[in-house]
Every structure is written in structure tokens, then in C-alpha cells.
């Protein structure tokens, strides 16, 4: 699912027996693959001294749908325009389940260095749309799920026993902490894609990329933490 025009690529994988049974996860492997790829794209942009958005757009010359999704997200979020003091934007782009999603996320840090997400601007091209409200609801649910995973999704295992038992000791994003989520749909005549899962993958990398602007620290593991 790599949309960027890169001349030399090598993909490899290793199956590891971690000794812990795992189950299904919303957006499945796209959740962590997008984190790897889009955090890495920001690192590459920084290494060559380019704005992360401009860097991506330059590598999407052969992908008009991806490029249009990212451009609309940047426009709707007013990317590059002044933000309140201490606020920054992070961006990410991901394709999954036949749909393309870009997110621009506004982030700041609280006094205790905890992460505060203020606004998520999400643009999706999921092909031909029958029920726009359903698309928006699914994307917004995916964003909240992705936020909980990115900020709090940690399971501890001691002596083979999972320590978390229920919502009393497994933290999720609460209504008081939920950001404003805006969903914009690209009009398209392409074949319909998924909408239940594609809202998740861009969340973690977009926040991680914002955190680098705030702290200078690269986030290469989840959940996200600021030292």
C-alpha cells in the first residue's frame, strides 16, 4: 500500500512467536504499518529539510487520488497558518480497505507533559458514497478508537497474566478529552471502499509527527509518551 514514488524498495518480514495469543484489531495490520510508514516519511522530510506536507505531495505525482485527499485535508485544516501558542499540526496519509484517508491533527502538551489532541481533520476518498452520514460516523468512531490506542493502548503481562481486567484499569479517551473531529468526503465515482476501519491508521503517526515538532523527540513505539 505504499503510494509514494520511491525508486528502490525492499520489503521483508519475520514471523516471531511472542508467546501471547492475539485477536482482531480495528484496521488490523494497517494500524501499525501506517505508524511505521508515516512516522518514517516525516523523518525523511526532516532529514532533507522539507516540510512534511510538501515532501509527501512531491512523492505523490503518480497518485492523483492520494494527492487530492492530502491536499483537501491540508486546506480544511488551514495547515501552515498560525495556531494558538503551543499547538502544532501533525499529518499522516494511509490507504486501507480500498479507501484513502488523510488526517491533520492539532496537538499540544499539558503542563504534566500529557498529550492533548484538540482537533482532527479527516478527509476520505472511499469511492462512490451511498450514505455520507454513515461514512462520517464510522470515520469519527475510528478516530476515537485510534486515539485510545495511540495514547493509552498498553497491556501489561506479568508471569503470563494480563494485568488489565476491564475499563477500570484500561484507559480510553473520555468525552471530556475527545477532540473535535471533522470528516470531509471526496466525491468519487470509483468502486466503494471500506469506511469502518480506514479512520484508524493515520491517527497515531499524525500525533507522533506533531509531537516531534513540540519536543524534538521521535516516537517509534506505542502508546505515545513524552519523556
mmCIF file of C-alpha atoms in Angstrom:
data_model
loop_
_atom_site.group_PDB
_atom_site.id
_atom_site.type_symbol
_atom_site.label_atom_id
_atom_site.label_comp_id
_atom_site.label_asym_id
_atom_site.label_seq_id
_atom_site.Cartn_x
_atom_site.Cartn_y
_atom_site.Cartn_z
ATOM 1 C CA UNK A 1 0.000 0.000 0.000
ATOM 2 C CA UNK A 2 2.976 2.352 -0.374
ATOM 3 C CA UNK A 3 1.712 5.203 -2.586
ATOM 4 C CA UNK A 4 4.905 7.246 -2.692
ATOM 5 C CA UNK A 5 7.138 7.238 -5.736
ATOM 6 C CA UNK A 6 10.323 5.675 -4.383
ATOM 7 C CA UNK A 7 12.693 4.088 -6.926
ATOM 8 C CA UNK A 8 14.285 1.454 -4.713
ATOM 9 C CA UNK A 9 12.293 -0.571 -2.225
ATOM 10 C CA UNK A 10 12.704 -3.813 -0.314
ATOM 11 C CA UNK A 11 10.056 -5.383 1.891
ATOM 12 C CA UNK A 12 10.789 -8.224 4.263
ATOM 13 C CA UNK A 13 9.144 -9.788 7.269
ATOM 14 C CA UNK A 14 9.934 -12.234 10.029
ATOM 15 C CA UNK A 15 7.388 -14.334 11.884
ATOM 16 C CA UNK A 16 8.036 -14.143 15.614
ATOM 17 C CA UNK A 17 6.480 -16.320 18.276
ATOM 18 C CA UNK A 18 5.772 -13.850 21.075
ATOM 19 C CA UNK A 19 4.025 -16.405 23.264
ATOM 20 C CA UNK A 20 0.887 -14.287 23.682
ATOM 21 C CA UNK A 21 -2.371 -15.057 21.876
ATOM 22 C CA UNK A 22 -3.686 -12.095 19.913
ATOM 23 C CA UNK A 23 -7.039 -11.277 18.359
ATOM 24 C CA UNK A 24 -8.523 -8.974 15.780
ATOM 25 C CA UNK A 25 -7.956 -5.229 15.974
ATOM 26 C CA UNK A 26 -9.796 -2.407 14.246
ATOM 27 C CA UNK A 27 -7.910 -1.792 10.969
ATOM 28 C CA UNK A 28 -5.828 -4.919 11.685
ATOM 29 C CA UNK A 29 -2.236 -4.655 10.377
ATOM 30 C CA UNK A 30 -2.821 -1.276 8.757
ATOM 31 C CA UNK A 31 -2.855 0.260 12.245
ATOM 32 C CA UNK A 32 0.830 -0.303 12.942
ATOM 33 C CA UNK A 33 2.009 -0.365 9.319
ATOM 34 C CA UNK A 34 0.739 3.195 8.830
ATOM 35 C CA UNK A 35 2.507 4.227 12.034
ATOM 36 C CA UNK A 36 5.810 2.837 10.748
ATOM 37 C CA UNK A 37 5.465 4.340 7.272
ATOM 38 C CA UNK A 38 4.081 7.777 8.053
ATOM 39 C CA UNK A 39 6.364 8.441 11.007
ATOM 40 C CA UNK A 40 9.253 7.417 8.761
ATOM 41 C CA UNK A 41 8.070 9.759 5.999
ATOM 42 C CA UNK A 42 8.242 12.656 8.453
ATOM 43 C CA UNK A 43 11.755 11.625 9.457
ATOM 44 C CA UNK A 44 12.781 11.606 5.799
ATOM 45 C CA UNK A 45 11.251 15.034 5.232
ATOM 46 C CA UNK A 46 13.133 16.431 8.220
ATOM 47 C CA UNK A 47 16.389 14.832 7.035
ATOM 48 C CA UNK A 48 16.210 16.686 3.703
ATOM 49 C CA UNK A 49 14.890 19.924 5.182
ATOM 50 C CA UNK A 50 11.431 19.767 3.589
ATOM 51 C CA UNK A 51 8.000 20.497 5.010
ATOM 52 C CA UNK A 52 6.316 17.127 5.668
ATOM 53 C CA UNK A 53 3.288 18.011 3.541
ATOM 54 C CA UNK A 54 5.309 19.300 0.594
ATOM 55 C CA UNK A 55 7.588 16.271 0.815
ATOM 56 C CA UNK A 56 4.653 13.868 0.572
ATOM 57 C CA UNK A 57 2.964 15.767 -2.236
ATOM 58 C CA UNK A 58 6.161 15.682 -4.288
ATOM 59 C CA UNK A 59 6.229 11.873 -3.996
ATOM 60 C CA UNK A 60 2.562 11.527 -4.960
ATOM 61 C CA UNK A 61 2.808 12.837 -8.505
ATOM 62 C CA UNK A 62 1.677 9.449 -9.851
ATOM 63 C CA UNK A 63 -1.169 9.073 -7.334
ATOM 64 C CA UNK A 64 -3.839 11.702 -8.062
ATOM 65 C CA UNK A 65 -6.396 10.293 -5.610
ATOM 66 C CA UNK A 66 -3.924 10.237 -2.716
ATOM 67 C CA UNK A 67 -2.669 13.679 -3.621
ATOM 68 C CA UNK A 68 -6.191 15.143 -3.771
ATOM 69 C CA UNK A 69 -7.088 13.647 -0.380
ATOM 70 C CA UNK A 70 -3.984 15.086 1.263
ATOM 71 C CA UNK A 71 -4.415 18.496 -0.351
ATOM 72 C CA UNK A 72 -8.015 18.763 0.804
ATOM 73 C CA UNK A 73 -7.060 17.781 4.357
ATOM 74 C CA UNK A 74 -4.354 20.449 4.421
ATOM 75 C CA UNK A 75 -6.807 23.024 3.099
ATOM 76 C CA UNK A 76 -9.598 22.185 5.551
ATOM 77 C CA UNK A 77 -7.177 22.238 8.498
ATOM 78 C CA UNK A 78 -5.588 25.534 7.382
ATOM 79 C CA UNK A 79 -2.237 23.782 7.521
ATOM 80 C CA UNK A 80 0.630 26.258 7.655
ATOM 81 C CA UNK A 81 -1.487 29.008 9.172
ATOM 82 C CA UNK A 82 -0.802 30.271 12.726
ATOM 83 C CA UNK A 83 -2.105 28.161 15.592
ATOM 84 C CA UNK A 84 -2.542 29.025 19.287
ATOM 85 C CA UNK A 85 0.715 29.127 21.226
ATOM 86 C CA UNK A 86 1.985 25.638 21.980
ATOM 87 C CA UNK A 87 -0.202 23.991 19.330
ATOM 88 C CA UNK A 88 1.156 22.216 16.246
ATOM 89 C CA UNK A 89 -0.145 20.153 13.350
ATOM 90 C CA UNK A 90 0.864 16.593 12.538
ATOM 91 C CA UNK A 91 -0.142 14.888 9.303
ATOM 92 C CA UNK A 92 -0.473 11.338 8.026
ATOM 93 C CA UNK A 93 -1.850 9.588 4.950
ATOM 94 C CA UNK A 94 -2.900 5.948 4.696
ATOM 95 C CA UNK A 95 -4.687 3.645 2.297
ATOM 96 C CA UNK A 96 -6.582 0.652 3.657
ATOM 97 C CA UNK A 97 -9.568 -1.460 2.689
ATOM 98 C CA UNK A 98 -9.867 0.278 -0.661
ATOM 99 C CA UNK A 99 -10.101 3.774 0.835
ATOM 100 C CA UNK A 100 -7.624 6.633 1.185
ATOM 101 C CA UNK A 101 -7.564 8.774 4.326
ATOM 102 C CA UNK A 102 -5.510 11.821 5.282
ATOM 103 C CA UNK A 103 -5.577 13.415 8.706
ATOM 104 C CA UNK A 104 -4.243 16.691 10.043
ATOM 105 C CA UNK A 105 -4.253 16.621 13.841
ATOM 106 C CA UNK A 106 -3.779 19.606 16.153
ATOM 107 C CA UNK A 107 -1.821 18.686 19.284
ATOM 108 C CA UNK A 108 -0.415 20.376 22.383
ATOM 109 C CA UNK A 109 1.116 19.256 25.676
ATOM 110 C CA UNK A 110 -0.427 19.775 29.086
ATOM 111 C CA UNK A 111 1.669 21.052 31.992
ATOM 112 C CA UNK A 112 2.367 17.465 33.078
ATOM 113 C CA UNK A 113 3.539 16.598 29.523
ATOM 114 C CA UNK A 114 0.454 14.543 28.819
ATOM 115 C CA UNK A 115 -0.763 14.762 25.236
ATOM 116 C CA UNK A 116 -3.790 16.856 24.339
ATOM 117 C CA UNK A 117 -5.466 16.411 20.935
ATOM 118 C CA UNK A 118 -7.667 19.383 20.050
ATOM 119 C CA UNK A 119 -8.865 18.812 16.501
ATOM 120 C CA UNK A 120 -8.761 16.068 13.900
ATOM 121 C CA UNK A 121 -9.438 16.991 10.283
ATOM 122 C CA UNK A 122 -10.046 13.848 8.284
ATOM 123 C CA UNK A 123 -10.546 13.507 4.524
ATOM 124 C CA UNK A 124 -11.568 10.226 2.945
ATOM 125 C CA UNK A 125 -11.864 9.004 -0.626
ATOM 126 C CA UNK A 126 -13.827 5.784 -0.289
ATOM 127 C CA UNK A 127 -15.122 5.710 -3.842
ATOM 128 C CA UNK A 128 -18.821 6.072 -4.573
ATOM 129 C CA UNK A 129 -20.712 7.057 -1.406
ATOM 130 C CA UNK A 130 -24.287 5.992 -0.717
ATOM 131 C CA UNK A 131 -24.773 7.273 2.849
ATOM 132 C CA UNK A 132 -22.468 10.223 3.710
ATOM 133 C CA UNK A 133 -23.661 10.371 7.332
ATOM 134 C CA UNK A 134 -22.709 6.735 7.835
ATOM 135 C CA UNK A 135 -19.254 7.433 6.425
ATOM 136 C CA UNK A 136 -18.756 10.347 8.831
ATOM 137 C CA UNK A 137 -19.968 8.322 11.820
ATOM 138 C CA UNK A 138 -17.671 5.415 11.021
ATOM 139 C CA UNK A 139 -14.656 7.677 10.499
ATOM 140 C CA UNK A 140 -15.307 9.549 13.737
ATOM 141 C CA UNK A 141 -15.619 6.290 15.644
ATOM 142 C CA UNK A 142 -12.391 5.082 14.077
ATOM 143 C CA UNK A 143 -10.605 8.279 15.109
ATOM 144 C CA UNK A 144 -11.654 7.889 18.747
ATOM 145 C CA UNK A 145 -10.631 4.230 18.692
ATOM 146 C CA UNK A 146 -7.277 5.215 17.170
ATOM 147 C CA UNK A 147 -6.747 7.916 19.788
ATOM 148 C CA UNK A 148 -7.367 5.479 22.632
ATOM 149 C CA UNK A 149 -4.910 3.033 21.092
ATOM 150 C CA UNK A 150 -2.263 5.668 20.355
ATOM 151 C CA UNK A 151 -2.385 7.343 23.764
ATOM 152 C CA UNK A 152 -3.342 4.569 26.171
ATOM 153 C CA UNK A 153 -3.327 1.198 24.393
ATOM 154 C CA UNK A 154 -0.955 -0.676 26.646
ATOM 155 C CA UNK A 155 -1.382 -4.195 28.037
ATOM 156 C CA UNK A 156 0.930 -5.393 30.816
ATOM 157 C CA UNK A 157 1.757 -9.066 31.292
ATOM 158 C CA UNK A 158 3.429 -10.386 34.449
ATOM 159 C CA UNK A 159 4.193 -14.086 34.902
ATOM 160 C CA UNK A 160 1.955 -14.901 31.971
ATOM 161 C CA UNK A 161 -1.023 -12.997 33.405
ATOM 162 C CA UNK A 162 -2.619 -9.953 31.756
ATOM 163 C CA UNK A 163 -2.893 -7.245 34.413
ATOM 164 C CA UNK A 164 -5.725 -5.171 32.935
ATOM 165 C CA UNK A 165 -9.172 -6.602 33.599
ATOM 166 C CA UNK A 166 -11.730 -4.072 32.343
ATOM 167 C CA UNK A 167 -12.320 -0.373 31.784
ATOM 168 C CA UNK A 168 -11.462 0.457 35.386
ATOM 169 C CA UNK A 169 -7.765 -0.207 34.690
ATOM 170 C CA UNK A 170 -7.626 0.109 30.894
ATOM 171 C CA UNK A 171 -7.846 3.767 29.921
ATOM 172 C CA UNK A 172 -9.820 5.042 26.930
ATOM 173 C CA UNK A 173 -10.458 8.509 25.524
ATOM 174 C CA UNK A 174 -13.307 10.029 27.534
ATOM 175 C CA UNK A 175 -15.809 12.574 26.278
ATOM 176 C CA UNK A 176 -14.037 15.354 28.190
ATOM 177 C CA UNK A 177 -10.797 14.537 26.363
ATOM 178 C CA UNK A 178 -12.249 13.876 22.909
ATOM 179 C CA UNK A 179 -11.191 16.328 20.207
ATOM 180 C CA UNK A 180 -13.323 17.972 17.587
ATOM 181 C CA UNK A 181 -13.437 15.597 14.612
ATOM 182 C CA UNK A 182 -14.258 16.860 11.123
ATOM 183 C CA UNK A 183 -14.891 14.446 8.261
ATOM 184 C CA UNK A 184 -14.761 15.542 4.647
ATOM 185 C CA UNK A 185 -15.655 13.161 1.835
ATOM 186 C CA UNK A 186 -14.126 13.352 -1.632
ATOM 187 C CA UNK A 187 -16.786 12.936 -4.323
ATOM 188 C CA UNK A 188 -15.808 9.960 -6.415
ATOM 189 C CA UNK A 189 -17.205 7.543 -8.980
ATOM 190 C CA UNK A 190 -14.658 4.844 -8.101
ATOM 191 C CA UNK A 191 -15.715 1.483 -6.655
ATOM 192 C CA UNK A 192 -16.824 1.761 -2.996
ATOM 193 C CA UNK A 193 -14.184 1.098 -0.343
ATOM 194 C CA UNK A 194 -14.368 0.493 3.384
ATOM 195 C CA UNK A 195 -15.277 3.139 5.959
ATOM 196 C CA UNK A 196 -15.384 1.237 9.265
ATOM 197 C CA UNK A 197 -11.633 0.810 9.632
ATOM 198 C CA UNK A 198 -9.702 3.363 7.488
ATOM 199 C CA UNK A 199 -10.134 6.147 10.058
ATOM 200 C CA UNK A 200 -7.777 4.387 12.488
ATOM 201 C CA UNK A 201 -4.366 4.061 10.748
ATOM 202 C CA UNK A 202 -3.417 7.757 10.304
ATOM 203 C CA UNK A 203 -4.154 8.730 13.916
ATOM 204 C CA UNK A 204 -1.031 7.501 15.716
ATOM 205 C CA UNK A 205 1.520 8.689 13.136
ATOM 206 C CA UNK A 206 -0.114 12.114 12.807
ATOM 207 C CA UNK A 207 0.108 12.612 16.586
ATOM 208 C CA UNK A 208 3.665 11.261 16.667
ATOM 209 C CA UNK A 209 4.691 13.667 13.929
ATOM 210 C CA UNK A 210 3.133 16.558 15.843
ATOM 211 C CA UNK A 211 4.994 15.540 18.985
ATOM 212 C CA UNK A 212 8.311 15.800 17.176
ATOM 213 C CA UNK A 213 7.539 19.448 16.436
ATOM 214 C CA UNK A 214 6.748 20.031 20.108
ATOM 215 C CA UNK A 215 9.589 18.101 21.718
ATOM 216 C CA UNK A 216 12.212 17.187 19.124
ATOM 217 C CA UNK A 217 11.737 13.561 20.191
ATOM 218 C CA UNK A 218 10.930 10.859 17.654
ATOM 219 C CA UNK A 219 8.184 8.474 18.694
ATOM 220 C CA UNK A 220 8.987 4.952 17.485
ATOM 221 C CA UNK A 221 6.796 2.896 19.807
ATOM 222 C CA UNK A 222 3.210 2.873 21.014
ATOM 223 C CA UNK A 223 1.481 4.073 23.092
ATOM 224 C CA UNK A 224 2.925 7.537 22.631
ATOM 225 C CA UNK A 225 4.765 9.041 25.591
ATOM 226 C CA UNK A 226 6.634 12.293 26.158
ATOM 227 C CA UNK A 227 9.649 11.951 28.413
#
